[in-house]
PDB file of C-alpha atoms in Angstrom:
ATOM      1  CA  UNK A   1     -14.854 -52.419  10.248  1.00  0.00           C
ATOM      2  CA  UNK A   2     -16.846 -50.037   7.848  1.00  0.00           C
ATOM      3  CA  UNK A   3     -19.864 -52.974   7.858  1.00  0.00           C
ATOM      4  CA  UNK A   4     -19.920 -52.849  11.354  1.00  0.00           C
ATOM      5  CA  UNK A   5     -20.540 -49.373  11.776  1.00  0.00           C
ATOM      6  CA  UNK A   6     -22.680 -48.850   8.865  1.00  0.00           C
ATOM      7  CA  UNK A   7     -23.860 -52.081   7.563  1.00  0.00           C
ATOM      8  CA  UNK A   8     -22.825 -53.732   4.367  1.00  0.00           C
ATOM      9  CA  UNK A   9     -23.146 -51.538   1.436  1.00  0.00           C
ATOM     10  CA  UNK A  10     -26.368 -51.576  -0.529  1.00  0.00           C
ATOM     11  CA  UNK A  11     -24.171 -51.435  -4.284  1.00  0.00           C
ATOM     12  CA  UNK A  12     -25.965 -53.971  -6.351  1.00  0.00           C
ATOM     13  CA  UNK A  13     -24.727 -57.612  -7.094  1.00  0.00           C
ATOM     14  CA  UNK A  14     -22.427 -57.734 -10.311  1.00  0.00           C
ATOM     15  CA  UNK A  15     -24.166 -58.690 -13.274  1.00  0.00           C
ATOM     16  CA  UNK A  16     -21.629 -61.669 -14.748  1.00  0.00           C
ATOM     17  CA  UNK A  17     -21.851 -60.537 -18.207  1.00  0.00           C
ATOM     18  CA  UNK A  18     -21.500 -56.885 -17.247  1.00  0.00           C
ATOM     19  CA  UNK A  19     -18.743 -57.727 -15.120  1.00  0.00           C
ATOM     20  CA  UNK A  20     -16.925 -59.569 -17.452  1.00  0.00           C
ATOM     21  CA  UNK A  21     -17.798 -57.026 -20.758  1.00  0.00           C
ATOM     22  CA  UNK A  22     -15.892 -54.431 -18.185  1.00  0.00           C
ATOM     23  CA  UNK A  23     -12.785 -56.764 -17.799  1.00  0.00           C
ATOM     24  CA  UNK A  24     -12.445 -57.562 -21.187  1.00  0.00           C
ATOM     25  CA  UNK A  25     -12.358 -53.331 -21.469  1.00  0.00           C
ATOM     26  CA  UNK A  26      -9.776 -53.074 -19.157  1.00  0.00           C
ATOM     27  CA  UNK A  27      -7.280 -55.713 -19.378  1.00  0.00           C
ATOM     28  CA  UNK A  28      -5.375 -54.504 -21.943  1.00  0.00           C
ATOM     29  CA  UNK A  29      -5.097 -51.155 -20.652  1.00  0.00           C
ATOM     30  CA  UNK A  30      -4.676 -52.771 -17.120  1.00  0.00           C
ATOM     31  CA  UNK A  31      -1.439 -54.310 -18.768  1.00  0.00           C
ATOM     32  CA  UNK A  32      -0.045 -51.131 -20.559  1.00  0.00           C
ATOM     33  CA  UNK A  33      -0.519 -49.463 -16.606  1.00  0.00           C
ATOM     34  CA  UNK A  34      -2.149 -47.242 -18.850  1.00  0.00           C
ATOM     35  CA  UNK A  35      -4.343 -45.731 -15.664  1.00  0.00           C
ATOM     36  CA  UNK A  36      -5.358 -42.670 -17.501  1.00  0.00           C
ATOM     37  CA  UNK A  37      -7.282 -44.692 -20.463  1.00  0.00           C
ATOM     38  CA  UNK A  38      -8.886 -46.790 -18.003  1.00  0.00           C
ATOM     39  CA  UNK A  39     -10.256 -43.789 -15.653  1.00  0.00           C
ATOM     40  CA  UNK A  40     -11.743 -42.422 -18.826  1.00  0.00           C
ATOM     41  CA  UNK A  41     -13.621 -45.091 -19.678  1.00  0.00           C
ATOM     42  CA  UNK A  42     -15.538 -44.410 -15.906  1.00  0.00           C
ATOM     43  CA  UNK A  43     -15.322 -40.976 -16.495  1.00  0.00           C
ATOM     44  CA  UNK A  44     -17.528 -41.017 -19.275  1.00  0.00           C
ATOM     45  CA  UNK A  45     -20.122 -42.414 -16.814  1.00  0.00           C
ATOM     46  CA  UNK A  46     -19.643 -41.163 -13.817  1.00  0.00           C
ATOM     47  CA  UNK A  47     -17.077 -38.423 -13.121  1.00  0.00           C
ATOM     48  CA  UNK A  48     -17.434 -37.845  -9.928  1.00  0.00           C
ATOM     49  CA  UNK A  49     -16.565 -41.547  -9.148  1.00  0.00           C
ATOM     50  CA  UNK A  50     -13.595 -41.075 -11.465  1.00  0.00           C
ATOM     51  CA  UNK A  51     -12.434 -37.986  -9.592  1.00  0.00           C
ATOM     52  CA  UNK A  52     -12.499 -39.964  -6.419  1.00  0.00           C
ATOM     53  CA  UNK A  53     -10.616 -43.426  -7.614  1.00  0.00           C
ATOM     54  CA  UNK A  54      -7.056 -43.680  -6.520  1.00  0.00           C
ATOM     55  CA  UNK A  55      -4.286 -43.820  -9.152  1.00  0.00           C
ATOM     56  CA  UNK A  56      -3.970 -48.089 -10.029  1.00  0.00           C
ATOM     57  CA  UNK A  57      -7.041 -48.963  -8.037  1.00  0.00           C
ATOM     58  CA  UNK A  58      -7.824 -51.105 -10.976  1.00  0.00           C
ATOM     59  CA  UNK A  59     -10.362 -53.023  -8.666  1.00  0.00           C
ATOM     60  CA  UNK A  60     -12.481 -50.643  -7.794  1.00  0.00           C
ATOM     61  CA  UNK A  61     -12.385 -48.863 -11.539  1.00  0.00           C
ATOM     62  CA  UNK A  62     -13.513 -52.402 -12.594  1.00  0.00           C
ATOM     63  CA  UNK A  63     -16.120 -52.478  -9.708  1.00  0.00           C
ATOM     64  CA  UNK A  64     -17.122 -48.708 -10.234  1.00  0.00           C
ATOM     65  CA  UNK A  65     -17.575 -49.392 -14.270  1.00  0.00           C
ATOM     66  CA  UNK A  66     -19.497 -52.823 -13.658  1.00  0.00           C
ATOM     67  CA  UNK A  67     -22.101 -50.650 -11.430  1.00  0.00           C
ATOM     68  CA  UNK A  68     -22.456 -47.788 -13.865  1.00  0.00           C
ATOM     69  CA  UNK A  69     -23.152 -50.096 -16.920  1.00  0.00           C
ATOM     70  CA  UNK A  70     -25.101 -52.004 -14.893  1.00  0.00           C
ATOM     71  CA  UNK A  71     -27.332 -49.471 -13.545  1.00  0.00           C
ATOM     72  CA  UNK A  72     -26.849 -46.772 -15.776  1.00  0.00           C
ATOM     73  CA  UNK A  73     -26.711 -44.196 -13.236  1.00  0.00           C
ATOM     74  CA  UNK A  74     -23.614 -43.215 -11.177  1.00  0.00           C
ATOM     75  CA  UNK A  75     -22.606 -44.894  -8.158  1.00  0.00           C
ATOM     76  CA  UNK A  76     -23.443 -41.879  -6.041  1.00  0.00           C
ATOM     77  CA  UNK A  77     -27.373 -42.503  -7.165  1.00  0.00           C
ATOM     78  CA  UNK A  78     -27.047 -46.028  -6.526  1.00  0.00           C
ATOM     79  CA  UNK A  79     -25.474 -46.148  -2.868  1.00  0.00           C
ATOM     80  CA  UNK A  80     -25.242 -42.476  -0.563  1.00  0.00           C
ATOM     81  CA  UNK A  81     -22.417 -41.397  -0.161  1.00  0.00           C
ATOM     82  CA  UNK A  82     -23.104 -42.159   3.754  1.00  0.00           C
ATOM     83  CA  UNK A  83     -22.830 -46.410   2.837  1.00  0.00           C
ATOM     84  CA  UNK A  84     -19.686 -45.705   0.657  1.00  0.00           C
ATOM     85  CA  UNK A  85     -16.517 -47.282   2.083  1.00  0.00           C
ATOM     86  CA  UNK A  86     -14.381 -44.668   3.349  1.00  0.00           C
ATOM     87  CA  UNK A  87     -12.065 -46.142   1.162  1.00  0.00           C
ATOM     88  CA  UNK A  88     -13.501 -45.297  -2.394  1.00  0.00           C
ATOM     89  CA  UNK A  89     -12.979 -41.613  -1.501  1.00  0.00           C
ATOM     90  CA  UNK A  90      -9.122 -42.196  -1.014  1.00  0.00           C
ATOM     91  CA  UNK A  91      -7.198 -39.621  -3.536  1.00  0.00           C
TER      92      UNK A  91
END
């Protein structure tokens, strides 16, 4: 519903090697549930993203992590807050 409204988002495409760097990161804490060591990892980044992540969102920490390694910037540089899905501001 959010694309209709707004259009799709403007985040850019994963880089594969990124992507997969950030999963390799996160599995193991993804498999302890330990949430807290993963959120730091974006938090270093990009805290505001971090502050907005809901707890176990473990998707969009991995999405959130590929785009600031990827870009080096955080996500709120990258797409306005405007083209955000309502859903990455869920606390």
């Amino acid at each position: 519903m959010h694309w209709i409204v707004s259009g799709p988002p403007n985040a850019p495409k994963a880089d594969e090697a990124v992507a997969a760097a950030v999963e390799r990161d996160i599995a193991p804490l993804r498999a302890r549930e330990d949430w807290e060591a993963g959120l730091s990892l974006l938090r270093d980044l990009d805290p505001a993203r971090a502050g907005s992540l809901s707890r176990n969102d473990w998707y969009r920490l991995s999405r959130s992590l590929t785009i600031a390694r990827q870009t080096k910037v955080p996500l709120a540089d990258v797409m306005p807050v405007a083209q955000q899905s309502p859903l990455m501001h869920a606390s």
